[in-house]
CSV table of C-alpha atoms in Angstrom, one decimal:
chain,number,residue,atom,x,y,z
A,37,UNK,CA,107.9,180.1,12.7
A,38,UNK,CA,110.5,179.4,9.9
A,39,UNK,CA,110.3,175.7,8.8
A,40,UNK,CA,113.3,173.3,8.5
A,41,UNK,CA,115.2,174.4,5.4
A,42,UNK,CA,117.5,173.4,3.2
A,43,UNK,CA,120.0,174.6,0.6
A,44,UNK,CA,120.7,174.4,-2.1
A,45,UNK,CA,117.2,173.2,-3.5
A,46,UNK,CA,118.8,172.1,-6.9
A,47,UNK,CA,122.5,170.9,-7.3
A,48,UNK,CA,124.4,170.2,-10.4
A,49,UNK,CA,127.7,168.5,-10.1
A,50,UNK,CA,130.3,166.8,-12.5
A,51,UNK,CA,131.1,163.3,-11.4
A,52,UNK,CA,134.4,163.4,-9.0
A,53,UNK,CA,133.7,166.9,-7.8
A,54,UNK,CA,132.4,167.2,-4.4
A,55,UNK,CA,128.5,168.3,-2.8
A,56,UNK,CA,128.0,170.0,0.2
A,57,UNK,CA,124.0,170.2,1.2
A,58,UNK,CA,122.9,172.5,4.1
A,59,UNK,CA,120.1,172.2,6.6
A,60,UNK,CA,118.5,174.5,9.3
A,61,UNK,CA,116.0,172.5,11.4
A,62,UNK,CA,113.5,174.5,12.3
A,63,UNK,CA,114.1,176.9,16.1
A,64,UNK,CA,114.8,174.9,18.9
A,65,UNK,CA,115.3,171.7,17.2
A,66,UNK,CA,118.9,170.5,18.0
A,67,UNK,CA,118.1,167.3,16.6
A,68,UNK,CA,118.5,165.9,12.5
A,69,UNK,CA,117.9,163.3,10.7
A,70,UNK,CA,119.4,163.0,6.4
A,71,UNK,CA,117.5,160.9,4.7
A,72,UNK,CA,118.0,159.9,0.7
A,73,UNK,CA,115.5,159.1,-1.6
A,74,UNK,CA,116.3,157.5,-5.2
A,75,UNK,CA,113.6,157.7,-8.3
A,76,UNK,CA,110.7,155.9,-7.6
A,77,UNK,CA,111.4,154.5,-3.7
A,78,UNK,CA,111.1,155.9,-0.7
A,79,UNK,CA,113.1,157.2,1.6
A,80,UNK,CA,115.5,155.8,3.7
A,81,UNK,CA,117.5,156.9,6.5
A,82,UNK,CA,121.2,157.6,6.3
A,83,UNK,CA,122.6,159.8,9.3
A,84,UNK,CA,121.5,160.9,12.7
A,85,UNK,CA,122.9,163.5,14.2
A,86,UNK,CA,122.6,166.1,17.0
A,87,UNK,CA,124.9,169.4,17.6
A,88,UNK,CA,128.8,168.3,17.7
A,89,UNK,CA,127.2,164.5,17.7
A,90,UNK,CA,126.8,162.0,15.3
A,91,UNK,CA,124.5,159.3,17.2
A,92,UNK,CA,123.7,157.0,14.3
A,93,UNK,CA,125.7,156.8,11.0
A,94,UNK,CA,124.3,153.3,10.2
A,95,UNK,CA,122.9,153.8,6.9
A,96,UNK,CA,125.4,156.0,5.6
A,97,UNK,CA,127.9,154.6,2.5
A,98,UNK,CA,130.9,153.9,4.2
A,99,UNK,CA,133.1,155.9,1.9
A,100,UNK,CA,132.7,159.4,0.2
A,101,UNK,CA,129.8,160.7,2.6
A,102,UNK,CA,130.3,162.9,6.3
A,103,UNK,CA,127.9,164.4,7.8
A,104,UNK,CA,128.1,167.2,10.7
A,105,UNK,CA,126.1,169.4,13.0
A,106,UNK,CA,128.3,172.1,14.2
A,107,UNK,CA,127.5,173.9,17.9
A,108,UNK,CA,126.6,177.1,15.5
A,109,UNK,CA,125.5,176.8,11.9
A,110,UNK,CA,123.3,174.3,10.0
A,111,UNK,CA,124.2,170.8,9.8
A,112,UNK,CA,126.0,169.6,6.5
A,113,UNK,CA,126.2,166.9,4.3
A,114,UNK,CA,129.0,166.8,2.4
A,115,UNK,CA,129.4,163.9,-0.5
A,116,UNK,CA,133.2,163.6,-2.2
A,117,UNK,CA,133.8,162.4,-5.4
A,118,UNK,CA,130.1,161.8,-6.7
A,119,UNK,CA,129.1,159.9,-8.8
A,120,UNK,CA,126.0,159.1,-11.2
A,121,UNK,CA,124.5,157.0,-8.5
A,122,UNK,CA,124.7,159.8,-6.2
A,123,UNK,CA,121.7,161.5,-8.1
A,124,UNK,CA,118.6,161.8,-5.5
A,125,UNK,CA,116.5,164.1,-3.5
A,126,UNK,CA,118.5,164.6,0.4
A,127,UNK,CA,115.9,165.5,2.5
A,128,UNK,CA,116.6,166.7,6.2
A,129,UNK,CA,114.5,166.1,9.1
A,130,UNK,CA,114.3,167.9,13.0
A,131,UNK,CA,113.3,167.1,16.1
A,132,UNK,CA,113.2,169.1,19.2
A,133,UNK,CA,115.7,166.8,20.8
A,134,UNK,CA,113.8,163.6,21.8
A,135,UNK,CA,114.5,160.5,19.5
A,136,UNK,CA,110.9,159.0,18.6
A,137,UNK,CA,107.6,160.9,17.3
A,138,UNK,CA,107.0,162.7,14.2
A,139,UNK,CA,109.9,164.3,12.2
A,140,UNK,CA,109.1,167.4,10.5
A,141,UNK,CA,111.2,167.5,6.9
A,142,UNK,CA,113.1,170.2,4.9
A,143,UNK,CA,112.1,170.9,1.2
A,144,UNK,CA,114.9,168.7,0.2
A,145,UNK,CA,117.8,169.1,-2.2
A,146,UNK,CA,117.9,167.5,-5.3
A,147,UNK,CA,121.5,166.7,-6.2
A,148,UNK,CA,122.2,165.6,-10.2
A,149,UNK,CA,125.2,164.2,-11.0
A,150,UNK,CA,126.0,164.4,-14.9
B,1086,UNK,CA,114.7,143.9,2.9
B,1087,UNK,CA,112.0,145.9,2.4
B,1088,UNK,CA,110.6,146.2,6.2
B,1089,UNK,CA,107.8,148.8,5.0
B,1090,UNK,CA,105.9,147.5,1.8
B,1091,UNK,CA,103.0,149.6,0.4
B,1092,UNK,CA,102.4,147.2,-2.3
B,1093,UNK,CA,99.7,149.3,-4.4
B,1094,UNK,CA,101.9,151.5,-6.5
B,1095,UNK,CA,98.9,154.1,-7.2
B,1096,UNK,CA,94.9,154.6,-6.9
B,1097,UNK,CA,92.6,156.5,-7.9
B,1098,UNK,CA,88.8,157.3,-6.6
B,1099,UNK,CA,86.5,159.8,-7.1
B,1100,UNK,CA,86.2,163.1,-5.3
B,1101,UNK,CA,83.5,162.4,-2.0
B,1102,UNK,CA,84.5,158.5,-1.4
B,1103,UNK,CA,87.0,157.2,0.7
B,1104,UNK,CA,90.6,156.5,0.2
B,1105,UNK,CA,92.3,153.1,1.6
B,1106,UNK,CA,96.0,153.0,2.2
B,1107,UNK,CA,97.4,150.2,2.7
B,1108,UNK,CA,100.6,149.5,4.4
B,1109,UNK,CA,102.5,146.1,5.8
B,1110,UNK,CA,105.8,145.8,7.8
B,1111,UNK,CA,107.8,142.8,9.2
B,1112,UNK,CA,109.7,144.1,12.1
B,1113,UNK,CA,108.0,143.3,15.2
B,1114,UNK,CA,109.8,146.0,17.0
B,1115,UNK,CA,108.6,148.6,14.9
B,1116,UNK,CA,106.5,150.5,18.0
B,1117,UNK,CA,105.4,153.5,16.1
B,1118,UNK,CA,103.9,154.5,12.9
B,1119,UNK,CA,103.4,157.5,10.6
B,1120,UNK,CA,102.1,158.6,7.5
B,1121,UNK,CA,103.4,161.6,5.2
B,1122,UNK,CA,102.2,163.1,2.6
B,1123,UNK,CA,104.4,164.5,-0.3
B,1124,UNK,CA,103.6,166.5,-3.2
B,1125,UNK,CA,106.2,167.1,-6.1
B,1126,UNK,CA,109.3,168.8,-5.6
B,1127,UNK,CA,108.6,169.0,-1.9
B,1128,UNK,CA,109.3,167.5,1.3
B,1129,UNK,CA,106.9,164.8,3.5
B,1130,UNK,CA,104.3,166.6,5.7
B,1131,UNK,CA,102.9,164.6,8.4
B,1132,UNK,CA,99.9,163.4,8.4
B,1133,UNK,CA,98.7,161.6,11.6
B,1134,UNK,CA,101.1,158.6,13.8
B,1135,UNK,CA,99.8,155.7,15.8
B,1136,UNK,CA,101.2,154.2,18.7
B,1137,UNK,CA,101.5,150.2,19.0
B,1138,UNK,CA,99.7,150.0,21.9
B,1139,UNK,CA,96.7,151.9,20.4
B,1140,UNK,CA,94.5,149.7,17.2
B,1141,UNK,CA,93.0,153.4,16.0
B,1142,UNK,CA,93.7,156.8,15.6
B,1143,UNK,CA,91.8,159.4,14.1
B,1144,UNK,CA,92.1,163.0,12.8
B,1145,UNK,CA,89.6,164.9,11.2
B,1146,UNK,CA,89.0,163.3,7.6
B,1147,UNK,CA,91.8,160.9,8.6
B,1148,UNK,CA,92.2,157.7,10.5
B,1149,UNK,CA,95.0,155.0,10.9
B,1150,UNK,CA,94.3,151.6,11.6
B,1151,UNK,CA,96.7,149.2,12.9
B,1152,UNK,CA,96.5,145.7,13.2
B,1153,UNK,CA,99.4,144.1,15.4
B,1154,UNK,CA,98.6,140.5,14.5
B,1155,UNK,CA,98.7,141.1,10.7
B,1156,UNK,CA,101.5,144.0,10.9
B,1157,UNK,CA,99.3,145.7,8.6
B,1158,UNK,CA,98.2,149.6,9.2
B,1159,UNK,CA,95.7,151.5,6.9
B,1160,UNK,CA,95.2,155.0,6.7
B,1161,UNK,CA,91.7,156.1,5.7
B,1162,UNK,CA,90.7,159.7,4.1
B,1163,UNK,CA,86.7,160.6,4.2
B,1164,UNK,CA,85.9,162.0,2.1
B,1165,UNK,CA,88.9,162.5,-0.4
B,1166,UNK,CA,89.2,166.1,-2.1
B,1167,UNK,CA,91.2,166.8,-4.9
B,1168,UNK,CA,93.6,168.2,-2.6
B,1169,UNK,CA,94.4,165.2,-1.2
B,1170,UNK,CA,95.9,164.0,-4.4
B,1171,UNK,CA,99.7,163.2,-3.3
B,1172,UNK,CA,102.1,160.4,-2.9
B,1173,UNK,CA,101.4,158.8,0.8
B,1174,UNK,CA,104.6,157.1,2.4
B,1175,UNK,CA,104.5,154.9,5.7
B,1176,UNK,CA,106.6,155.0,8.3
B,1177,UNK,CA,107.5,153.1,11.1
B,1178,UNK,CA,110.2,153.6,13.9
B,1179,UNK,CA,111.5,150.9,16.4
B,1180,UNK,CA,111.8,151.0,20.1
B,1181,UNK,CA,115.2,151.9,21.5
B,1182,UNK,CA,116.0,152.8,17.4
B,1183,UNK,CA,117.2,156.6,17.5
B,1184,UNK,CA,113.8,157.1,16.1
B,1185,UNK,CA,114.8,156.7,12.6
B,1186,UNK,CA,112.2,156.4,9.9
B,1187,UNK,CA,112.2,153.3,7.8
B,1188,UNK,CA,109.7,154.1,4.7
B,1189,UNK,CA,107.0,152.1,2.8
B,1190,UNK,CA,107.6,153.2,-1.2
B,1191,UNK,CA,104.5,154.9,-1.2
B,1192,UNK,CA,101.3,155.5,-3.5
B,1193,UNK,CA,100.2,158.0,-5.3
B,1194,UNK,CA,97.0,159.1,-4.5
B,1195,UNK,CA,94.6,160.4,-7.9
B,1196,UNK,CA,91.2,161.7,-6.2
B,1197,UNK,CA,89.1,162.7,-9.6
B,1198,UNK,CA,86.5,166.0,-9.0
């Protein structure tokens, strides 16, 4: 049974250019959670989304981030114009389609901004 | 606002004795609660979740305490193995919230052999 995963695992990108991070929750999940975690905090939610839904965008910046989950393919998020603050370990999370209960995470992709 | 604080930043014990983490929140809706475990360069595994309406959960070597009245919760390893050395994050999830995760900051677990 293949895990939740995510690509790329390591991202370099010049501030203004743009980040596109993948995830594939793991068979039969049609649920996902993004989550962001800075140096030295922990995590904290950002987007919730299930296929061709977002259901909760409410900690996501306003401007510069999307996030999608296609009917086919994994579920993207996509960051325009980063910047140095943008530098953090995305981590995905899937569920099997109930909101509530443990969330089983991705590897995580850590995005650096220079 | 920090609604999950783990407010030790680290500790360390010895390999055979138990491990205390220690975890408060502030949002009385919070209904559910989990801990992770993460090693470097990966992603959180879970560990073992407690419902609001239950004061103790257990799981092999581990157990989760929760105390409503305090909104404190405590996740216990006996005994600790070197293997267990990790950062631990709580988590907690409110009723009728999408089931999103708000995380504690965590603490890294040193268990010496």
């Amino acid at each position: 049974n293949a895990g939740v995963m995510q690509n790329p695992r390591h991202l370099v990108r010049r501030r203004g250019q743009e980040a596109r991070l993948r995830c594939s929750p793991m068979k039969g999940h049609s649920h996902v959670y993004w989550y962001r975690q800075l140096p030295e905090e922990g995590l904290k939610f950002m987007v919730y989304l299930q296929k061709e839904n977002i259901i909760d965008e409410s900690g996501m910046p306003k401007e510069r981030f999307s996030a999608e989950f296609p009917k086919e393919g994994p579920s993207i998020l996509r960051i325009q114009q980063v910047v140095r603050g943008d530098s953090a370990a995305y981590f995905c999370a899937s569920v099997p389609g109930l909101a509530g209960g443990e969330q089983y995470f991705g590897p995580g992709t850590r995005l650096t901004v220079t | 606002d920090q609604q999950v604080k783990q407010n030790s930043p680290s500790l360390s014990v010895q390999e055979g004795r138990i491990s205390i983490l220690n975890c408060d929140y502030t949002n009385s809706m919070f209904d559910y609660f989990l801990w992770y475990k993460k090693y470097p360069a990966e992603g959180p595994t879970f560990l073992i979740s407690i419902s609001s309406i239950k004061d103790k959960n257990e799981d092999g070597r581990f157990t989760v305490f929760l105390n409503k009245s305090a909104k404190h919760l405590s996740l216990h390893i006996v005994p600790s193995q070197p293997g267990d050395s990790a950062v631990y994050f709580c988590a907690a999830s409110a009723v009728g919230n999408t089931g999103k995760l708000i995380f504690g900051q965590g603490t890294t677990l040193q268990v010496k052999p």
